[in-house]
Tab-separated table of C-alpha atoms in Angstrom:
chain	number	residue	atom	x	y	z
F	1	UNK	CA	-76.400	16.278	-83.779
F	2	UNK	CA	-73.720	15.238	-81.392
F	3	UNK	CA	-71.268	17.652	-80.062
F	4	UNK	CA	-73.330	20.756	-80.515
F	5	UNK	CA	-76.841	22.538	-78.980
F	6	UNK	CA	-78.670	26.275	-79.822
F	7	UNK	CA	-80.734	28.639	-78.413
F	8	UNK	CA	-82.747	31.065	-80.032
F	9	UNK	CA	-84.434	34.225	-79.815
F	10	UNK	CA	-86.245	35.627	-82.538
F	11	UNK	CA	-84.010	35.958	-85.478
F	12	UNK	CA	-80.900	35.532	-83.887
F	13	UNK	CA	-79.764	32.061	-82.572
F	14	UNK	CA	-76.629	30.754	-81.080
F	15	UNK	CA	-74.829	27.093	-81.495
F	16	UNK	CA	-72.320	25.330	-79.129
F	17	UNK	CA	-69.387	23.342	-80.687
F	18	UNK	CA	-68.120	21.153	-78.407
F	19	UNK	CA	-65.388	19.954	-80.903
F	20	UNK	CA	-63.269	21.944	-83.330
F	21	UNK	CA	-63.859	19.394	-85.356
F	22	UNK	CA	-67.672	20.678	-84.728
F	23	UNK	CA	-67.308	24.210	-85.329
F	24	UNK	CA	-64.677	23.943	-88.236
F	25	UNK	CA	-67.925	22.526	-89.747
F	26	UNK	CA	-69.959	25.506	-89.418
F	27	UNK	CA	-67.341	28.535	-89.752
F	28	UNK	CA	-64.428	27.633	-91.977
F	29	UNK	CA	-65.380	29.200	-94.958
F	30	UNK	CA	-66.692	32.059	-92.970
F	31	UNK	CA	-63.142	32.212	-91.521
F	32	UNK	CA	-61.186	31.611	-94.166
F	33	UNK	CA	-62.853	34.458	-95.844
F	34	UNK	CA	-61.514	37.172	-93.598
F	35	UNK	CA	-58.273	34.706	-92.250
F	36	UNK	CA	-56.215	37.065	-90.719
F	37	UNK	CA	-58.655	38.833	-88.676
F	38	UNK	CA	-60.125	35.420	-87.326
F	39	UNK	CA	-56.480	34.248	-86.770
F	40	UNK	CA	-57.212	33.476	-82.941
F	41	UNK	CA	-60.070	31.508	-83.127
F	42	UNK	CA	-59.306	30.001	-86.165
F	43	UNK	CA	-55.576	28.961	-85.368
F	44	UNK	CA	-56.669	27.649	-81.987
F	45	UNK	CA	-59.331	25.151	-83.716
F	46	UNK	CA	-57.244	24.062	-86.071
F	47	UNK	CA	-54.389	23.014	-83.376
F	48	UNK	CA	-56.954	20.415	-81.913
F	49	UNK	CA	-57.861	18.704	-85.493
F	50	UNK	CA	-55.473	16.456	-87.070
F	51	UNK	CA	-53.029	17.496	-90.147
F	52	UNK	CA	-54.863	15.677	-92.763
F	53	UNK	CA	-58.675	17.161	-91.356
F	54	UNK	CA	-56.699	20.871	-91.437
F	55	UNK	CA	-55.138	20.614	-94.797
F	56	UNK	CA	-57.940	19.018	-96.361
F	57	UNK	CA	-61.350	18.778	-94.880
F	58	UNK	CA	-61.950	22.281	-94.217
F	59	UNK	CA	-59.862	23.594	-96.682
F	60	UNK	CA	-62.421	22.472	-99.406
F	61	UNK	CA	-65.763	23.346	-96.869
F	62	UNK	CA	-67.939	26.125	-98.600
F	63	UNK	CA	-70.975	28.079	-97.623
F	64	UNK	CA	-73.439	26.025	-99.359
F	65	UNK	CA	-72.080	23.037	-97.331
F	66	UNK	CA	-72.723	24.814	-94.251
F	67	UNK	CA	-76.298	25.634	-95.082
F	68	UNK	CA	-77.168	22.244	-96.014
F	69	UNK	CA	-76.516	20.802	-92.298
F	70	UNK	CA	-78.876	23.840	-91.638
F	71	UNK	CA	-81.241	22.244	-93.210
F	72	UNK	CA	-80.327	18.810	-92.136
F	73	UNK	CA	-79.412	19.205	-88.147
F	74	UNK	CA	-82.303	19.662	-85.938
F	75	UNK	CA	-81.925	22.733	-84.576
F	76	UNK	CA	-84.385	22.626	-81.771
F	77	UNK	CA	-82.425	20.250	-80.049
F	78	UNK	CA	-79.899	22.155	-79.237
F	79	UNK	CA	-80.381	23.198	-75.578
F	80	UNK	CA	-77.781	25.060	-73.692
F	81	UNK	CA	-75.804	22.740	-71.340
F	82	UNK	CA	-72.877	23.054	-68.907
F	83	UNK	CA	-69.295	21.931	-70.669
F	84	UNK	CA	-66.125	21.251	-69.327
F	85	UNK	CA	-62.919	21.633	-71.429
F	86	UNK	CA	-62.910	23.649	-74.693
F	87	UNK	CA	-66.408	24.318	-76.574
F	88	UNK	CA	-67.037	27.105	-79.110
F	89	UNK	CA	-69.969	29.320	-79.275
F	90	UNK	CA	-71.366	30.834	-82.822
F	91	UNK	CA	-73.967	33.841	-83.038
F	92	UNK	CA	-75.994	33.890	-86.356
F	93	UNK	CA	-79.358	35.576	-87.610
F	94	UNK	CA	-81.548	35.492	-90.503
F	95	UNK	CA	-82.245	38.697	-92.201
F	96	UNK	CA	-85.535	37.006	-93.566
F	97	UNK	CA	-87.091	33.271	-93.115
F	98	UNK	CA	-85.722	32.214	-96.470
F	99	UNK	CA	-82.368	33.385	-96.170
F	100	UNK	CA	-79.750	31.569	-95.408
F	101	UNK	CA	-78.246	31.990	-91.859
F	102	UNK	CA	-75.132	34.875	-91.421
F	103	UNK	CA	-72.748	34.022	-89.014
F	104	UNK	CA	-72.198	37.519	-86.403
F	105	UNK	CA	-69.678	36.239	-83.859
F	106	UNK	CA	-67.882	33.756	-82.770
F	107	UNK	CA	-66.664	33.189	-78.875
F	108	UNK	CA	-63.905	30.747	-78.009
F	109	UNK	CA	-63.633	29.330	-74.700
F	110	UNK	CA	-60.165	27.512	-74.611
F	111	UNK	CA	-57.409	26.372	-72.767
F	112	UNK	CA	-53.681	25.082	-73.117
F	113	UNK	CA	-50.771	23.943	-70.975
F	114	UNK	CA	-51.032	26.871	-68.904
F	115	UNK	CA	-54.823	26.709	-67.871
F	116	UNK	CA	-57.150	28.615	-69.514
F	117	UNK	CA	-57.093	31.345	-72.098
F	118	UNK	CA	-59.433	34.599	-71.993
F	119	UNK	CA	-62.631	34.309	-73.756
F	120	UNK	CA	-62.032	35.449	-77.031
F	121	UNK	CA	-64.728	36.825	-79.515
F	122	UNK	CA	-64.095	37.819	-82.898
F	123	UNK	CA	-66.812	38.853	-85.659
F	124	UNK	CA	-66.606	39.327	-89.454
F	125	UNK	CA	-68.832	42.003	-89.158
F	126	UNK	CA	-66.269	44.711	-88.445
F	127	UNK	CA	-68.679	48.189	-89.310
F	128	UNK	CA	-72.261	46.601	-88.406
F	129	UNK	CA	-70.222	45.747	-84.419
F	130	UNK	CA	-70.098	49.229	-84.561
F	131	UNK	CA	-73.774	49.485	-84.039
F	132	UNK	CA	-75.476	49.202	-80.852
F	133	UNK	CA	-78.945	48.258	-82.332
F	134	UNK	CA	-76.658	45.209	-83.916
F	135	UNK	CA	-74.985	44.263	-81.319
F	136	UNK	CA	-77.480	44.316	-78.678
F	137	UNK	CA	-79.366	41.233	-79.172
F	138	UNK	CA	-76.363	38.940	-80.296
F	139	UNK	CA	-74.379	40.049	-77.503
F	140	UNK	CA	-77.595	39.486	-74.923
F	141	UNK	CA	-78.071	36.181	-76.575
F	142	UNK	CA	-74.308	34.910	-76.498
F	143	UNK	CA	-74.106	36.319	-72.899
F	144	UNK	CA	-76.936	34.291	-72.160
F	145	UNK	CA	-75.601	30.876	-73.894
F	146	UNK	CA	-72.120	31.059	-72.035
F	147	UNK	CA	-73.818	32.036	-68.561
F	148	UNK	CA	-75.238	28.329	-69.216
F	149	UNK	CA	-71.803	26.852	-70.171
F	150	UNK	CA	-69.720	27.817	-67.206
F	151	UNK	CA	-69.818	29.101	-63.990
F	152	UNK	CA	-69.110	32.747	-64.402
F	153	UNK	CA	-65.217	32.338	-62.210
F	154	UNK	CA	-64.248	30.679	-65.788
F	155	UNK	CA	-64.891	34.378	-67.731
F	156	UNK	CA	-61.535	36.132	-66.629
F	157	UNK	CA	-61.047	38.029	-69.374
F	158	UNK	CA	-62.525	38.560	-72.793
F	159	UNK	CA	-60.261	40.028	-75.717
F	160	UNK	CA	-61.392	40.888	-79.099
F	161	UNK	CA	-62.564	43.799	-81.411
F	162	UNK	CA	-63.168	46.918	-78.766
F	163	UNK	CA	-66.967	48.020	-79.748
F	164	UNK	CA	-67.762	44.310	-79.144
F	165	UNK	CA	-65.591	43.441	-75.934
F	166	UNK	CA	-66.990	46.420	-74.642
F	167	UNK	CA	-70.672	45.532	-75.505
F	168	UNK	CA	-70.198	41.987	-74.216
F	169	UNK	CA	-68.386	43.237	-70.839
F	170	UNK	CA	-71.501	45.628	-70.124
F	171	UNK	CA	-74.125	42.561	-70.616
F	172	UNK	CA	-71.697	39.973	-68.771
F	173	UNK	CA	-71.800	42.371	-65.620
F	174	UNK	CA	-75.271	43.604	-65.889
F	175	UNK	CA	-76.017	39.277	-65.965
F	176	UNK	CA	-73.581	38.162	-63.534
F	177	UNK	CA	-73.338	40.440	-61.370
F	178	UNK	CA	-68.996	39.966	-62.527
F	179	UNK	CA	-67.904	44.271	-62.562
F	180	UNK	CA	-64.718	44.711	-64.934
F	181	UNK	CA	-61.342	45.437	-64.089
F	182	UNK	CA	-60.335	49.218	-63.240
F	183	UNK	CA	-57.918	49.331	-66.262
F	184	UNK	CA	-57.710	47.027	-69.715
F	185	UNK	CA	-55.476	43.694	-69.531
F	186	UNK	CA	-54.417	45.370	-72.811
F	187	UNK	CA	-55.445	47.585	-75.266
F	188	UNK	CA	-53.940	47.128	-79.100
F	189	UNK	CA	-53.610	47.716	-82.623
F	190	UNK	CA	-53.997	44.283	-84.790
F	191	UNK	CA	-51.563	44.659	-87.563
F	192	UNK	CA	-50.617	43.115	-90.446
F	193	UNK	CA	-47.113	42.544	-92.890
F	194	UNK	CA	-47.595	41.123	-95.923
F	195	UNK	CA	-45.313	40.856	-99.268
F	196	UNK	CA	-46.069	44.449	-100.392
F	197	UNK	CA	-45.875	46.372	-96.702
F	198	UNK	CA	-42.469	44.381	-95.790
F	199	UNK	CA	-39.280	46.373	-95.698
F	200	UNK	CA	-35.881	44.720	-95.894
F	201	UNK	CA	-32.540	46.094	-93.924
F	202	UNK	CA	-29.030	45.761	-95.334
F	203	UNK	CA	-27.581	46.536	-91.622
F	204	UNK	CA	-25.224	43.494	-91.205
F	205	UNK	CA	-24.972	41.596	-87.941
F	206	UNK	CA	-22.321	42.277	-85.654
F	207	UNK	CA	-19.814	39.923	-85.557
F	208	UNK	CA	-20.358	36.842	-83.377
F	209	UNK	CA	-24.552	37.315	-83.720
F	210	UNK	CA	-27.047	35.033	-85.472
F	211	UNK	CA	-30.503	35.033	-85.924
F	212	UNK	CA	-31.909	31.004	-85.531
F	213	UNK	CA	-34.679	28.936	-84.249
F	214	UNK	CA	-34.536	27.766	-80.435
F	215	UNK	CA	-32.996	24.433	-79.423
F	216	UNK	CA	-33.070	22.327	-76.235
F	217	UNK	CA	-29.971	23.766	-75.583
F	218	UNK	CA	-31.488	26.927	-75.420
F	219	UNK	CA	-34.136	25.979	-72.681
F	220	UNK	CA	-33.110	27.847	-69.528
F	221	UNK	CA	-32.135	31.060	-71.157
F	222	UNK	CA	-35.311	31.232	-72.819
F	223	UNK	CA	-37.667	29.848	-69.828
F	224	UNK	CA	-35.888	33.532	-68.146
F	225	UNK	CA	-37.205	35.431	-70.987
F	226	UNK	CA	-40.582	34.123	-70.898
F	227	UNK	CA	-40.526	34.794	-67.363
F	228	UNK	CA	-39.791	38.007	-68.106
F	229	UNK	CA	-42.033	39.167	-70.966
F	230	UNK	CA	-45.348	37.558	-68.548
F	231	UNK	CA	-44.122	39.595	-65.283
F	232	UNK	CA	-43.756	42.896	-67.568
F	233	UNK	CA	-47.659	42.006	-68.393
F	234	UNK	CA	-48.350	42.270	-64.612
F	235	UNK	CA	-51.707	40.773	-64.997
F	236	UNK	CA	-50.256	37.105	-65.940
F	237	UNK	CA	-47.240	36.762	-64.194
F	238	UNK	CA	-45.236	33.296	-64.299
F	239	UNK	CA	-43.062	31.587	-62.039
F	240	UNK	CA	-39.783	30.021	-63.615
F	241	UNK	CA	-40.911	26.556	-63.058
F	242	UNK	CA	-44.045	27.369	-65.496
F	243	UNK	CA	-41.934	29.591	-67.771
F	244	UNK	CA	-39.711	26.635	-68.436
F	245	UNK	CA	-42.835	24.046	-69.532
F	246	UNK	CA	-43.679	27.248	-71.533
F	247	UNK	CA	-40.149	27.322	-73.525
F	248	UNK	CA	-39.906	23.822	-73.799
F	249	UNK	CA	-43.187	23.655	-75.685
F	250	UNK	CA	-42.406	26.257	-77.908
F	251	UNK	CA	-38.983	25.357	-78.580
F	252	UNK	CA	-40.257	21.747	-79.423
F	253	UNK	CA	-42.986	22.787	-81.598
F	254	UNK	CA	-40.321	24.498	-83.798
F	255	UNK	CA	-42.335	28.088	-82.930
F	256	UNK	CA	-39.163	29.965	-81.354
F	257	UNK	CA	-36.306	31.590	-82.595
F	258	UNK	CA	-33.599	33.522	-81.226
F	259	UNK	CA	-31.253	36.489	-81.402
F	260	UNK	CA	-27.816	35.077	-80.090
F	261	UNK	CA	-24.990	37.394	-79.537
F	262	UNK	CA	-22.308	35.001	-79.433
F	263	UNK	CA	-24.209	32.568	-77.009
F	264	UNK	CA	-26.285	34.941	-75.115
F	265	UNK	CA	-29.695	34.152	-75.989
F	266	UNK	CA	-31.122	38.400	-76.015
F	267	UNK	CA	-34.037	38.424	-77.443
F	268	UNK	CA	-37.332	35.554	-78.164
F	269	UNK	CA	-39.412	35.451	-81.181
F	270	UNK	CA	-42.798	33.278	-80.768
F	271	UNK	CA	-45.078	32.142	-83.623
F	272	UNK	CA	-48.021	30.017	-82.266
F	273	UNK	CA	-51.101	30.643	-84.342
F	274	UNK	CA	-50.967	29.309	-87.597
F	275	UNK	CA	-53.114	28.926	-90.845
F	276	UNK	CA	-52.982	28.125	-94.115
F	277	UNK	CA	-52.520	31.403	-95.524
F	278	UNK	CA	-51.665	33.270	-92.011
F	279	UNK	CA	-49.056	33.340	-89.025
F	280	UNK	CA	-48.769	35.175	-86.102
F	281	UNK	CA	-46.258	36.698	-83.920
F	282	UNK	CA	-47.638	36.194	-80.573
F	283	UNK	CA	-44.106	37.262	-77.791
F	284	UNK	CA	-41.200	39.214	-78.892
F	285	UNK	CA	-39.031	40.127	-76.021
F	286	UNK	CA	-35.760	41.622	-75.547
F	287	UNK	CA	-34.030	41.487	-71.809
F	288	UNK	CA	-33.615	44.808	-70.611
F	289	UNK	CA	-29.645	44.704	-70.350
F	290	UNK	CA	-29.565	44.131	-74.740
F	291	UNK	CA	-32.079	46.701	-75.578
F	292	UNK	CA	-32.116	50.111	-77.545
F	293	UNK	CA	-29.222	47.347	-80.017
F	294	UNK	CA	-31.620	46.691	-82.737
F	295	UNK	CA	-32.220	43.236	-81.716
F	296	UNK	CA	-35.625	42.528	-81.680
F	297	UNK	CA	-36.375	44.574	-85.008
F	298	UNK	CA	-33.097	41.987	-86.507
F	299	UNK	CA	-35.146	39.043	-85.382
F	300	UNK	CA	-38.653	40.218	-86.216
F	301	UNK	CA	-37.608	41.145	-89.484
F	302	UNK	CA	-36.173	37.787	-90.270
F	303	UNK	CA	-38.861	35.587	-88.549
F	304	UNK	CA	-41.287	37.837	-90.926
F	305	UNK	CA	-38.942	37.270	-93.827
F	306	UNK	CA	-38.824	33.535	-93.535
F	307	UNK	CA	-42.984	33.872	-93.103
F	308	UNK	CA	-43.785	35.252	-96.449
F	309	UNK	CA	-40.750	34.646	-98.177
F	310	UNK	CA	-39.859	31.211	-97.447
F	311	UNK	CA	-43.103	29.488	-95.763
F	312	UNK	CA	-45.134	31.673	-98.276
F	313	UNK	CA	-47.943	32.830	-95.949
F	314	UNK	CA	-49.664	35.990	-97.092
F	315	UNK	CA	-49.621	37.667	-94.036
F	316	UNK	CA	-48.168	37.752	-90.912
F	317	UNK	CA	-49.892	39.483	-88.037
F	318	UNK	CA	-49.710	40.294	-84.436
F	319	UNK	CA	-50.745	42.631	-81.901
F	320	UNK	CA	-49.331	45.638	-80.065
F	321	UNK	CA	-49.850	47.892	-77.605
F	322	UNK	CA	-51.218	51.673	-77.976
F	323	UNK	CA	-48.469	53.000	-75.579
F	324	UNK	CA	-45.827	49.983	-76.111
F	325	UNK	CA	-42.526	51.325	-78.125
F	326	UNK	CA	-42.131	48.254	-79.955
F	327	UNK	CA	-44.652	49.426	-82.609
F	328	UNK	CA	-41.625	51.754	-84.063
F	329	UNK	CA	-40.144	48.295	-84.610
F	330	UNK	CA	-42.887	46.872	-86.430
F	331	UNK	CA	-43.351	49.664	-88.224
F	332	UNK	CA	-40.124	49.842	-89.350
F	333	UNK	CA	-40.575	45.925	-90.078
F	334	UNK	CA	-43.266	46.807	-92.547
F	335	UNK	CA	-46.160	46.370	-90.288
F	336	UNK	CA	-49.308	48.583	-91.012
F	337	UNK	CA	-50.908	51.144	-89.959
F	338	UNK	CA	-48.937	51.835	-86.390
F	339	UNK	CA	-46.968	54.838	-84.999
F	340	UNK	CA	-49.529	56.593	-85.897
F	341	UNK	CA	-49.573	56.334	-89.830
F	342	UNK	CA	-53.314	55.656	-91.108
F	343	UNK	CA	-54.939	52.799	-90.814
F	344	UNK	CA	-55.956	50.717	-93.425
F	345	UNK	CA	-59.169	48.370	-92.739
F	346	UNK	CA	-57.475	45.767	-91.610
F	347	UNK	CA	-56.007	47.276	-88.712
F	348	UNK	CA	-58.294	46.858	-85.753
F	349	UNK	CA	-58.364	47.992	-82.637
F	350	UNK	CA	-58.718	45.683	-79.967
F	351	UNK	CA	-59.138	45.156	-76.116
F	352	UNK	CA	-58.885	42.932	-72.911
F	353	UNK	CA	-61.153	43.583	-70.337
F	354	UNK	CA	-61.068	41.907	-67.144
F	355	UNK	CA	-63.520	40.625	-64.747
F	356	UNK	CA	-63.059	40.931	-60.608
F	357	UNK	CA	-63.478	38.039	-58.875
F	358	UNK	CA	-62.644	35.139	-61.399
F	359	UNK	CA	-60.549	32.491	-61.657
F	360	UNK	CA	-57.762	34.180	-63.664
F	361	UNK	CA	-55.742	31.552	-66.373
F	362	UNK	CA	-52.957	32.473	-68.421
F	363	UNK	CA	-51.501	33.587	-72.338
């Protein structure tokens, strides 16, 4: 079938998508089953379909369609072959000949106005990727597949769950000869808000302040802020000619809002990943001369409000640091499971790890 090839070993095989149209076909069902987990991969697919394929097509996919192009693709020719651009690589195994295929992992190799994103992996199999006799051959496998996709420069980064990063990061080097990074890019909780975790605040805004989405108007103020937030990352730092193609995107897209006190822009909201059911808060950032005011937890809780209140999503999630203080905001937001409270399932921990040597992109 055009657009995708395999490779196999023993029970466990891998596919390449080419097209997100391609491996919606495959996964959405499998994603939309576990939706805010996936939200990277997922939301990144669907931003290269059209509206109508989103809303519509794989809305109404289900597992049984999946396993019938199983049955109807021919599988054997899918050979591994170098790609340029995005393509998407899927891990699954059978359990027993007649069983229908289980999908283990999913890797996403793609880019955006920027240049290229990390390699991101994500698996709905949260407690087997705890197991190193599961992991081992999936990870050798999908190693393997992407060694034959790109040239190994491409694999800057990988981010996902940490007991699978980690595995993948060990096999990458030991095939490539590519060592990791001295420290993590980053190393954070996934949370979660959601209708029943979400705590309201009757703290008025001062006088003067309002909490709204980004204009054109706003584009310089915010380009510094974006600057900002990347050169506090210190591994993707941006100059303020890229910072402004970064706010004008988002403030076009609609995916920006703002905490202005009186007509200085303080503090930048971002929601870029987007599903049916799911958003995510992907850059909050407050310049250094308005913080310890309250301002980003005044414009996190409303963005968050207007999320499941308003848009209706059930969730909204994001990640956050293990050391950064802004989980006491989220927390106090109604995000789970941070500052130290317990965890429920849903809260993962995750991981960046960095390779030496490579061509590094940006997010």
């Amino acid at each position: 079938m055009p657009g995708i090839n395999a490779s196999s070993s023993n029970n466990v095989f891998v596919l390449q998508h080419n097209t997100a149209a391609c491996f919606l076909s495959y996964t959405a069902p499998f994603l939309r089953k576990h939706e805010a987990s996936s939200n990277i991969v997922l939301a990144h697919a669907l931003k290269r379909v059209d509206a109508q394929t989103a809303l519509s097509g794989f809305e109404f996919t289900s597992e049984s369609d999946v396993y019938a192009r199983f049955h109807s693709d021919d599988l054997e020719s899918y050979t591994p072959r170098p790609t340029r651009g995005a393509f998407w690589l899927t891990v699954w195994s059978h359990s027993s000949p007649s069983s229908p295929p289980s999908l283990d992992i999913v890797l996403a190799c793609v880019d955006w106005t920027l240049g290229d994103y990390p390699v991101f992996l994500w698996t709905p199999n949260r407690v087997s990727a705890s197991s190193s006799a599961w992991l081992a051959p999936r990870v050798a496998e999908l190693a393997a597949q992407l060694n034959c996709c790109v040239p190994p420069e491409r694999v800057f980064s990988v981010f996902g769950l940490t007991s699978l990063v980690k595995a993948f990061a060990r096999t990458w080097t030991h095939l490539t000869g590519f060592t990791v990074e001295p420290e993590p890019f980053y190393a954070a909780l996934f949370s979660y808000c959601t209708t029943d975790t979400f705590r309201d605040s009757e703290a008025p805004l001062p006088d003067g302040h309002r909490l709204r989405k980004a204009t054109a108007g706003d584009l310089e103020p915010v380009a510094q802020l974006c600057k900002e937030f990347a050169d506090d990352s210190i591994f993707f730092p941006l100059s303020i000619e890229r910072a402004r193609v970064e706010a004008r995107e988002l403030i076009s897209k609609g995916l920006l809002w703002v905490y202005d006190a009186a007509g200085d822009i303080t503090t930048i909201c971002a929601v870029t990943r987007n599903s049916h059911r799911v958003s995510a808060i992907t850059k909050v950032y407050t310049t250094p001369r308005w913080r310890r005011r309250g301002c980003a937890e005044y414009l996190v809780r409303e963005v968050t409000a207007q999320l499941l209140f308003s848009v209706g999503k059930e969730s909204v999630v994001l990640y956050v640091g293990h050391e950064n203080n802004a989980q006491r905001v989220y927390d106090r937001v109604g995000f789970a499971g941070l500052c130290g409270k317990d965890k429920p399932d849903a809260v993962e921990d995750s991981i960046e790890l960095g390779f030496a040597g490579t061509d590094r992109g940006h997010w």
